[in-house]
PDB file of C-alpha atoms in Angstrom:
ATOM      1  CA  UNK U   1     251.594  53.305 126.522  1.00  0.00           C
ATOM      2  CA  UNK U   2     251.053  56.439 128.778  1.00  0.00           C
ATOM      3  CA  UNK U   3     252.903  56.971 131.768  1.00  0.00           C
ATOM      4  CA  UNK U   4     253.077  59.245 134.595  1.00  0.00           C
ATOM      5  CA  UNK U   5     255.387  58.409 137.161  1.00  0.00           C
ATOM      6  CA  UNK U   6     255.645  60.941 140.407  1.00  0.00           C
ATOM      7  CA  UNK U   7     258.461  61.116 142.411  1.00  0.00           C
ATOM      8  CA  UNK U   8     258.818  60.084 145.973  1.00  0.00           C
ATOM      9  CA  UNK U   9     257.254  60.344 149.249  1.00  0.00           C
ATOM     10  CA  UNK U  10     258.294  64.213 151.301  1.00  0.00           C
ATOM     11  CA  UNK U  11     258.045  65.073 154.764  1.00  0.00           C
ATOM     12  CA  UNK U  12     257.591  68.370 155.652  1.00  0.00           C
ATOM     13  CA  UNK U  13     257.376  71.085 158.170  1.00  0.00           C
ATOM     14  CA  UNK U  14     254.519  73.495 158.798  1.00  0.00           C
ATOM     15  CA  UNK U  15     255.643  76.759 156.517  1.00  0.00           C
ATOM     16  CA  UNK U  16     258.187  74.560 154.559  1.00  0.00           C
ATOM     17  CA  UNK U  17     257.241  74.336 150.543  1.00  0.00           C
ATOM     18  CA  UNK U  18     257.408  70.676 148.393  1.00  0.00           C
ATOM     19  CA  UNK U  19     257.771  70.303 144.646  1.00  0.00           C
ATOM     20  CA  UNK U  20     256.411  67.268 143.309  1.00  0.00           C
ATOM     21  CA  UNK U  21     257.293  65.875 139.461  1.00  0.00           C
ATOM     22  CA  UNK U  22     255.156  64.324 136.678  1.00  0.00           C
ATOM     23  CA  UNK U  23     257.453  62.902 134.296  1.00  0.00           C
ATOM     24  CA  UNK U  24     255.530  61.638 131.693  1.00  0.00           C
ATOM     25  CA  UNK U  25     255.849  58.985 128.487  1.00  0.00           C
ATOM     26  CA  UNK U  26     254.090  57.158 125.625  1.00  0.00           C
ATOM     27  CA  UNK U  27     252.346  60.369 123.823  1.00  0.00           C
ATOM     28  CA  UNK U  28     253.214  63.831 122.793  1.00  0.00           C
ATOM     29  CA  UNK U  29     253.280  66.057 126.103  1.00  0.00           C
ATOM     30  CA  UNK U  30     252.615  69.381 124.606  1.00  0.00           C
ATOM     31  CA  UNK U  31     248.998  67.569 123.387  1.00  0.00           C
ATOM     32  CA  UNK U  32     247.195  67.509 126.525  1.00  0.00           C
ATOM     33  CA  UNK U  33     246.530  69.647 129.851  1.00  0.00           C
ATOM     34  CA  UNK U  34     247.784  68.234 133.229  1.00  0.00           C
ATOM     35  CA  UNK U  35     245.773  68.572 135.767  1.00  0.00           C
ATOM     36  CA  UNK U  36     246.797  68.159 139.675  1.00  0.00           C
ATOM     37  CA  UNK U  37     244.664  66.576 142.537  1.00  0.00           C
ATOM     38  CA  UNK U  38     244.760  65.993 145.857  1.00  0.00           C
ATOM     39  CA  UNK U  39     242.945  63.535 147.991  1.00  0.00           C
ATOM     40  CA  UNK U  40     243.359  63.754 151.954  1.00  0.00           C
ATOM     41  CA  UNK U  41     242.979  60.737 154.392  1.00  0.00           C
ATOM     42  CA  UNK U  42     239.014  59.546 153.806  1.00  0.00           C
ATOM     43  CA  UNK U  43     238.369  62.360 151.734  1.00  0.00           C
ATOM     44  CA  UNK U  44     237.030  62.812 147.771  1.00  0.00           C
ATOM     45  CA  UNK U  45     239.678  63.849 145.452  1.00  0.00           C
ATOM     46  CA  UNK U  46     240.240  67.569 145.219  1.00  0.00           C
ATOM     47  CA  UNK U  47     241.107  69.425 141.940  1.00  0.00           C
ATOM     48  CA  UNK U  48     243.998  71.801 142.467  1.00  0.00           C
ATOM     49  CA  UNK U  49     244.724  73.554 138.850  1.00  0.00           C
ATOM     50  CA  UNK U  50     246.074  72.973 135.703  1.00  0.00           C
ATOM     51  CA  UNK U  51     248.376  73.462 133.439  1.00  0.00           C
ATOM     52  CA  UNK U  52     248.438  74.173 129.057  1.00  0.00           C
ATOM     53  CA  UNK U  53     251.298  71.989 128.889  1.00  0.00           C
ATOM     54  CA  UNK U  54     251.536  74.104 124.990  1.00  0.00           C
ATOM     55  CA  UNK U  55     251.585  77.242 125.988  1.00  0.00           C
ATOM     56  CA  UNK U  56     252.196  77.237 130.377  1.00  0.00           C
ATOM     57  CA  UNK U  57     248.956  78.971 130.817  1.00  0.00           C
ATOM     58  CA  UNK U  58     247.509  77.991 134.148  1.00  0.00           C
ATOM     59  CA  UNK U  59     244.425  77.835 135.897  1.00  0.00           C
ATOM     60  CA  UNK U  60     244.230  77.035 139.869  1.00  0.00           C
ATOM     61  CA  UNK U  61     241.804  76.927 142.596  1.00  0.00           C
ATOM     62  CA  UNK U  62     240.607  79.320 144.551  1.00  0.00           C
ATOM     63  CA  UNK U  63     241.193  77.345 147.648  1.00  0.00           C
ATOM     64  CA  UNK U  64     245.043  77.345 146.959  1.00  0.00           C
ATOM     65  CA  UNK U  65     245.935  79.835 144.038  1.00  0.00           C
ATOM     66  CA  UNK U  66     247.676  81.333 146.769  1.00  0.00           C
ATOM     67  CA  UNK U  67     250.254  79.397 147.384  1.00  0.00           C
ATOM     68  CA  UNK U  68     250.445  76.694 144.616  1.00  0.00           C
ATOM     69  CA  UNK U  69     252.239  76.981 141.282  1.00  0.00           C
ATOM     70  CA  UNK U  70     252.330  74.687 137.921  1.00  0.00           C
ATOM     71  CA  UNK U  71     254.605  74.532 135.246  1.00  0.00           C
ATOM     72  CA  UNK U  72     256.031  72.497 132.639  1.00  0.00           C
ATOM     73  CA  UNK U  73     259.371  71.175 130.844  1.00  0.00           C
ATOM     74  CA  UNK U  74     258.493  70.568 127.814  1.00  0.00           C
ATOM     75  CA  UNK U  75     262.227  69.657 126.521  1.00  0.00           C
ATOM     76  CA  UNK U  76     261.542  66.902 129.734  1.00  0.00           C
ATOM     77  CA  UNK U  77     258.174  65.792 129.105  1.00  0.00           C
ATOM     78  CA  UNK U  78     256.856  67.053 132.457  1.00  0.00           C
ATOM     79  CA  UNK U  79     255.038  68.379 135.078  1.00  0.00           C
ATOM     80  CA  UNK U  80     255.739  70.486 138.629  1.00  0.00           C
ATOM     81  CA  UNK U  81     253.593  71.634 141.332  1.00  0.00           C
ATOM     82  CA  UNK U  82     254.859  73.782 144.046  1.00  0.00           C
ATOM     83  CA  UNK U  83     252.918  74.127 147.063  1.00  0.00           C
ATOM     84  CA  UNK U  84     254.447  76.657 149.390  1.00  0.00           C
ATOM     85  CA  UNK U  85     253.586  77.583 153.190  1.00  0.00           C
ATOM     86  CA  UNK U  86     252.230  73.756 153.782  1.00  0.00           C
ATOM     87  CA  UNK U  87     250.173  73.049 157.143  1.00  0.00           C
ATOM     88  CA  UNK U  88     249.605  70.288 158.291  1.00  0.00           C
ATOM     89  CA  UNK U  89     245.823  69.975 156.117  1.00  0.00           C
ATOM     90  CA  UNK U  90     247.839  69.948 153.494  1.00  0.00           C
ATOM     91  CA  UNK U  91     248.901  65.845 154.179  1.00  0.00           C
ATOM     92  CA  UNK U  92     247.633  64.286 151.332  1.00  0.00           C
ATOM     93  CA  UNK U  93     248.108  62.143 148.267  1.00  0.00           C
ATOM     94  CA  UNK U  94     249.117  64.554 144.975  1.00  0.00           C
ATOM     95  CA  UNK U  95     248.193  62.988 141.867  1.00  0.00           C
ATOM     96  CA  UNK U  96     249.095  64.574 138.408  1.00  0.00           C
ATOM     97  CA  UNK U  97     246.416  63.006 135.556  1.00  0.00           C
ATOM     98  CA  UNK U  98     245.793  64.065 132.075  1.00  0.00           C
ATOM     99  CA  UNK U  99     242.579  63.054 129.654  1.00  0.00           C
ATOM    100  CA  UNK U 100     244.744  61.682 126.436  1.00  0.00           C
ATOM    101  CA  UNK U 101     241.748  60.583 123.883  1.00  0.00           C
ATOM    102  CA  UNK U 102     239.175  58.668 125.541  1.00  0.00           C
ATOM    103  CA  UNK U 103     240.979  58.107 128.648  1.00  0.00           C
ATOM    104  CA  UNK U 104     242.029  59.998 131.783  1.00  0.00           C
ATOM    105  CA  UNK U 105     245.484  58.775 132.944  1.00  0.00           C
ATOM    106  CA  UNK U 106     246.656  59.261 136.421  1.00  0.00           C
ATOM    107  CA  UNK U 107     250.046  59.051 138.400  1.00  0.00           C
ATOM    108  CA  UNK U 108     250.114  56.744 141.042  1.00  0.00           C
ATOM    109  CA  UNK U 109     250.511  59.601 143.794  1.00  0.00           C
ATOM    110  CA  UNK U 110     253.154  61.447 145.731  1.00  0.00           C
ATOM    111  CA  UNK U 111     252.029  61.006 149.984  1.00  0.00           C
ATOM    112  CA  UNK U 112     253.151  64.318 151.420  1.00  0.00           C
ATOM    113  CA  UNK U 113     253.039  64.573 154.816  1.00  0.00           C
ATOM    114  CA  UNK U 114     253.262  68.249 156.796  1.00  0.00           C
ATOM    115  CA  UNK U 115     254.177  67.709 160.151  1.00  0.00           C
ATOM    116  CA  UNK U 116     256.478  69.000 162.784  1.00  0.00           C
TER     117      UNK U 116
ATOM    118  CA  UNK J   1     231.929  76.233 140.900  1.00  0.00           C
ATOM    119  CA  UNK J   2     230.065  73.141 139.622  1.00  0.00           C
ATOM    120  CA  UNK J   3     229.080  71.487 142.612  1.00  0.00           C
ATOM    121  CA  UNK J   4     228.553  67.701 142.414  1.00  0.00           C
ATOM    122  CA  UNK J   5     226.024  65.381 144.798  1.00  0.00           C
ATOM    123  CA  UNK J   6     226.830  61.738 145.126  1.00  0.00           C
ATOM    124  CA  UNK J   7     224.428  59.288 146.791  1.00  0.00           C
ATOM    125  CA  UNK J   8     224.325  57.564 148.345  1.00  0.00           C
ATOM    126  CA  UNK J   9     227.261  58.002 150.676  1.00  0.00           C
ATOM    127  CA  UNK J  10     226.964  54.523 151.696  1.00  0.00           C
ATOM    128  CA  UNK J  11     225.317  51.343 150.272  1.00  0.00           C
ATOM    129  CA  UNK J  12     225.394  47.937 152.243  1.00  0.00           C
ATOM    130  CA  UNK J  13     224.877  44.900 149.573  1.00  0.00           C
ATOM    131  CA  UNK J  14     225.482  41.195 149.384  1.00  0.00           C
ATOM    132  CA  UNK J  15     227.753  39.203 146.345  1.00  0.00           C
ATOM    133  CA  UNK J  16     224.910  39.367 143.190  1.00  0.00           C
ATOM    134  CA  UNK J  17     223.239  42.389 144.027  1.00  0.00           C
ATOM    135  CA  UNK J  18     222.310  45.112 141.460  1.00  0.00           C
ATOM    136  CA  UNK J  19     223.703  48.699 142.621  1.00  0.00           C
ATOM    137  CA  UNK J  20     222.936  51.877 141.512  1.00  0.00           C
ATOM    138  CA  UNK J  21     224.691  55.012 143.040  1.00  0.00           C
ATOM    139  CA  UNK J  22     223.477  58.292 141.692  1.00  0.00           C
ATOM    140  CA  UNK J  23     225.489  61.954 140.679  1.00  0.00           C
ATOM    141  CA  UNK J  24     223.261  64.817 140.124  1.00  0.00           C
ATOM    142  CA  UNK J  25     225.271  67.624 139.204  1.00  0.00           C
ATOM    143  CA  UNK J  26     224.324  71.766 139.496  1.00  0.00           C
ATOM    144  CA  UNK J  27     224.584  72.582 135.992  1.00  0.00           C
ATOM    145  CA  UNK J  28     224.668  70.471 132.215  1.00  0.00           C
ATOM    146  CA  UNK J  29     227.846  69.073 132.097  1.00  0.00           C
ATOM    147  CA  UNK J  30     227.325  67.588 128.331  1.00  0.00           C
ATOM    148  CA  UNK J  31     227.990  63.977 129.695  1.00  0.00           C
ATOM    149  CA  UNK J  32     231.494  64.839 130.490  1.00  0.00           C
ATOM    150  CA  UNK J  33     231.580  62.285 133.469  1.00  0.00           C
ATOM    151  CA  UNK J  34     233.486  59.622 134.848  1.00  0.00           C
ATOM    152  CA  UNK J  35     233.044  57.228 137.560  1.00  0.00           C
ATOM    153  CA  UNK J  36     235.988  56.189 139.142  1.00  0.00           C
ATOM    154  CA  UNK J  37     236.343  52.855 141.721  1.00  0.00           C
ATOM    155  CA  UNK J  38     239.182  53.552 144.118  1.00  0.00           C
ATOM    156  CA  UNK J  39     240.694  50.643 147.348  1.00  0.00           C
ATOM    157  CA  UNK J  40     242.258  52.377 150.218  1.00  0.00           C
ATOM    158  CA  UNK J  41     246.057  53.241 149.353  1.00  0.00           C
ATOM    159  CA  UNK J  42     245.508  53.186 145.859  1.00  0.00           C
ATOM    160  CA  UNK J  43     244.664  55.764 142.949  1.00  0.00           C
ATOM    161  CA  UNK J  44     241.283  56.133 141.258  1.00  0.00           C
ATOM    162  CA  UNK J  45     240.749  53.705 138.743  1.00  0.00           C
ATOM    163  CA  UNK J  46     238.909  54.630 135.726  1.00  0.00           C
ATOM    164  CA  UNK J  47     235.792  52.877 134.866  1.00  0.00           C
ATOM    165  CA  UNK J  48     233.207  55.068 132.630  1.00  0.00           C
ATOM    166  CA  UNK J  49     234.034  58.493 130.814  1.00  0.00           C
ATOM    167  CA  UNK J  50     231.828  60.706 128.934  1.00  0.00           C
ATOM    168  CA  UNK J  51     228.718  59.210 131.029  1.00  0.00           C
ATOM    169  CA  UNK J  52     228.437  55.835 129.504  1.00  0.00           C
ATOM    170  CA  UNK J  53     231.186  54.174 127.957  1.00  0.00           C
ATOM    171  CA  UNK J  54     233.161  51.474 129.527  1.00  0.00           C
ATOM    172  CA  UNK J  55     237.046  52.002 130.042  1.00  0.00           C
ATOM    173  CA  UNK J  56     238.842  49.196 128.319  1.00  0.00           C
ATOM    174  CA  UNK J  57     239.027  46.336 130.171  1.00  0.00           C
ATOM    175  CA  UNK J  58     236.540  47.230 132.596  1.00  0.00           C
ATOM    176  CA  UNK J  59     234.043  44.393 133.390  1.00  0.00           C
ATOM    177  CA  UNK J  60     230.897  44.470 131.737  1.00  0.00           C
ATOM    178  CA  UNK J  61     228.752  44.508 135.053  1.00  0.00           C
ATOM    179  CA  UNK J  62     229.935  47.851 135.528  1.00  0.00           C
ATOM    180  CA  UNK J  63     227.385  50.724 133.055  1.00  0.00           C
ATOM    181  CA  UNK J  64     226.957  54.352 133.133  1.00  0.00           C
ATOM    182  CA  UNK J  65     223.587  56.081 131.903  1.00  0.00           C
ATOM    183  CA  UNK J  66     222.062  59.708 131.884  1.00  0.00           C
ATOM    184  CA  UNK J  67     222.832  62.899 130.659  1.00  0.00           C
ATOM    185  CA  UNK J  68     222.172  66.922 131.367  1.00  0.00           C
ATOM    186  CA  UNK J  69     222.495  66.444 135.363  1.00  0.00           C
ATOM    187  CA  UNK J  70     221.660  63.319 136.482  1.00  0.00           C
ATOM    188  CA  UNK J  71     223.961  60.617 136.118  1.00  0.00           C
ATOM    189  CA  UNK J  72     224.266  56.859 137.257  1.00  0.00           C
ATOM    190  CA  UNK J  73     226.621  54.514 137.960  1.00  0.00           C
ATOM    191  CA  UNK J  74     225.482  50.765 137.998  1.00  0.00           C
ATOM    192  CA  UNK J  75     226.682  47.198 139.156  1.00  0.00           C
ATOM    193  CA  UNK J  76     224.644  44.543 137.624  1.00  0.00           C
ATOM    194  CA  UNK J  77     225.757  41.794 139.749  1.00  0.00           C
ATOM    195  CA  UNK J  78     228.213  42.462 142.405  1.00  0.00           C
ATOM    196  CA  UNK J  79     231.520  41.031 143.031  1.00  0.00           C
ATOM    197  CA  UNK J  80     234.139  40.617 145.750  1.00  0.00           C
ATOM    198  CA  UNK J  81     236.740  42.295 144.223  1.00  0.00           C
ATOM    199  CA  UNK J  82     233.890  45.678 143.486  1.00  0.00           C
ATOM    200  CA  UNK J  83     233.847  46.484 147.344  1.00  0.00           C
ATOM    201  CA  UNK J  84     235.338  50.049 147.234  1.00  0.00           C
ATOM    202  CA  UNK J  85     234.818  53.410 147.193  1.00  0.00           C
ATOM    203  CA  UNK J  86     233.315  55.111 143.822  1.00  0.00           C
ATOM    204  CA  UNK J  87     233.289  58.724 142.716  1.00  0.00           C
ATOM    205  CA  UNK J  88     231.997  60.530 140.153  1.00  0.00           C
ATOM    206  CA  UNK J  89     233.530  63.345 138.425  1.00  0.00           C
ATOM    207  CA  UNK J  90     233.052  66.229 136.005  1.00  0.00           C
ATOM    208  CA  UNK J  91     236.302  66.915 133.684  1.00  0.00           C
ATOM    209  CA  UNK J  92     237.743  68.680 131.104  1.00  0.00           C
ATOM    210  CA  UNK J  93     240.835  69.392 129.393  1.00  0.00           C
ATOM    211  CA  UNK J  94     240.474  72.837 129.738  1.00  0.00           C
ATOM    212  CA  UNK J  95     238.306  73.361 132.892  1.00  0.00           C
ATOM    213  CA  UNK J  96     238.288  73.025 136.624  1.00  0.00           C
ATOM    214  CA  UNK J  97     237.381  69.294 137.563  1.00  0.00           C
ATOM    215  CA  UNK J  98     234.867  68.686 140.375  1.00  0.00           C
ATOM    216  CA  UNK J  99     234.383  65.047 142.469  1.00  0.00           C
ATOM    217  CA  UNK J 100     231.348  64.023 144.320  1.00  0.00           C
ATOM    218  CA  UNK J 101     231.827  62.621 147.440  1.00  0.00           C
ATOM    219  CA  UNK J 102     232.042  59.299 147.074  1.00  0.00           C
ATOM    220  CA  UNK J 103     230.126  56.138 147.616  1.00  0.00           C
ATOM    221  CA  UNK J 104     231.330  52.990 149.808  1.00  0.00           C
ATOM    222  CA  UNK J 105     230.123  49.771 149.063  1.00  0.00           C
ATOM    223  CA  UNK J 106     230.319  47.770 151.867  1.00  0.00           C
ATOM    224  CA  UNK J 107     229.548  44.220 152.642  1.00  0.00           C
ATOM    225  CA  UNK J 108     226.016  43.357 153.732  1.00  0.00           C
TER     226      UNK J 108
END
């Protein structure tokens, strides 16, 4: 079956930069985009970019195509997102989730917190 | 940007009531929607994609309907357990996704 699994919880301080993993299982990787979300305390889930997991072409949001990066291991089977110069808005729950067929899969989140 | 409007924001109902929570969206989508049910501390969980069909293993109470931009989610009899917060959401493999901003059903 598909998997994501995320790694752990990070703390961070303001200006610091966190890399959170997608490691992924149960279909071909290269077959599907990943997409990355975020979802702050008692807000709606917010769509941060995504990645061609075939090719490593990406696509991000304006809101933080500043400072955020996505890429791949393919050899791995996984995702990365690098968010650099965090503040302290940027304390959220990062999902990775991918549409395989029918069905969109999520991770079951990474909590990042930005505080000094 | 495809902009997304959920309502409404909140909905107070009892154990058996019939819910409906709308998602008009700016531009045609061609039904590629999903409503999502999500309990604090938890991820989304998938109910409906592509605007009307059921996620397996999704209770049957649970429907989606419409197409072009209006879009509904609906309860048919409401349960304990479906006191949450739902979203609806545009997606594509290859495009920028967009959520509304959510619905809480709350206890009457």
């Amino acid at each position: 079956q598909v998997q994501l699994v995320q790694s752990g919880a990070e703390v961070k301080k303001p200006g610091a930069s966190v890399k959170v993993s997608c490691k992924t299982s149960g279909y071909t990787f290269t077959s599907y985009a990943m997409h990355w979300v975020r979802q702050a305390p008692g807000q709606r889930p917010e769509w941060m970019g995504w990645i061609n997991t075939a090719t490593g072409g990406t696509e991000y949001s304006r809101k933080v195509q500043d400072r955020v990066s996505i890429t791949r291991d393919t050899s791995a089977s996984a995702a990365y997102m690098d968010l650099d110069s965090l503040r302290s808005e940027d304390t959220a729950i990062y999902y990775c989730a991918t549409i395989a067929g029918r069905t969109v899969y999520w991770g079951r989140g990474t909590l990042v917190t930005v505080s000094s | 940007d495809i902009q997304m409007t959920q309502s409404p924001s909140t909905l107070s109902a009892s154990v058996g009531d019939r819910v409906t929570i709308t998602c008009r969206v700016s531009q045609s989508i061609n039904n590629w929607l999903a409503w999502y049910q999500q309990k604090p501390g938890k991820a989304p969980k998938y109910l409906i994609y592509r605007a009307s069909s059921l996620e397996s293993g999704v209770p049957s109470r649970f429907s989606g309907s419409g197409s072009g931009t209006e879009f509904t989610l609906t309860i048919s009899s409401l349960q304990p357990d479906d006191f949450a917060t739902y979203y609806c959401q545009q997606y594509n493999s290859y495009s920028p996704w967009t959520f509304g901003q959510g619905t809480k059903v709350e206890i009457k």
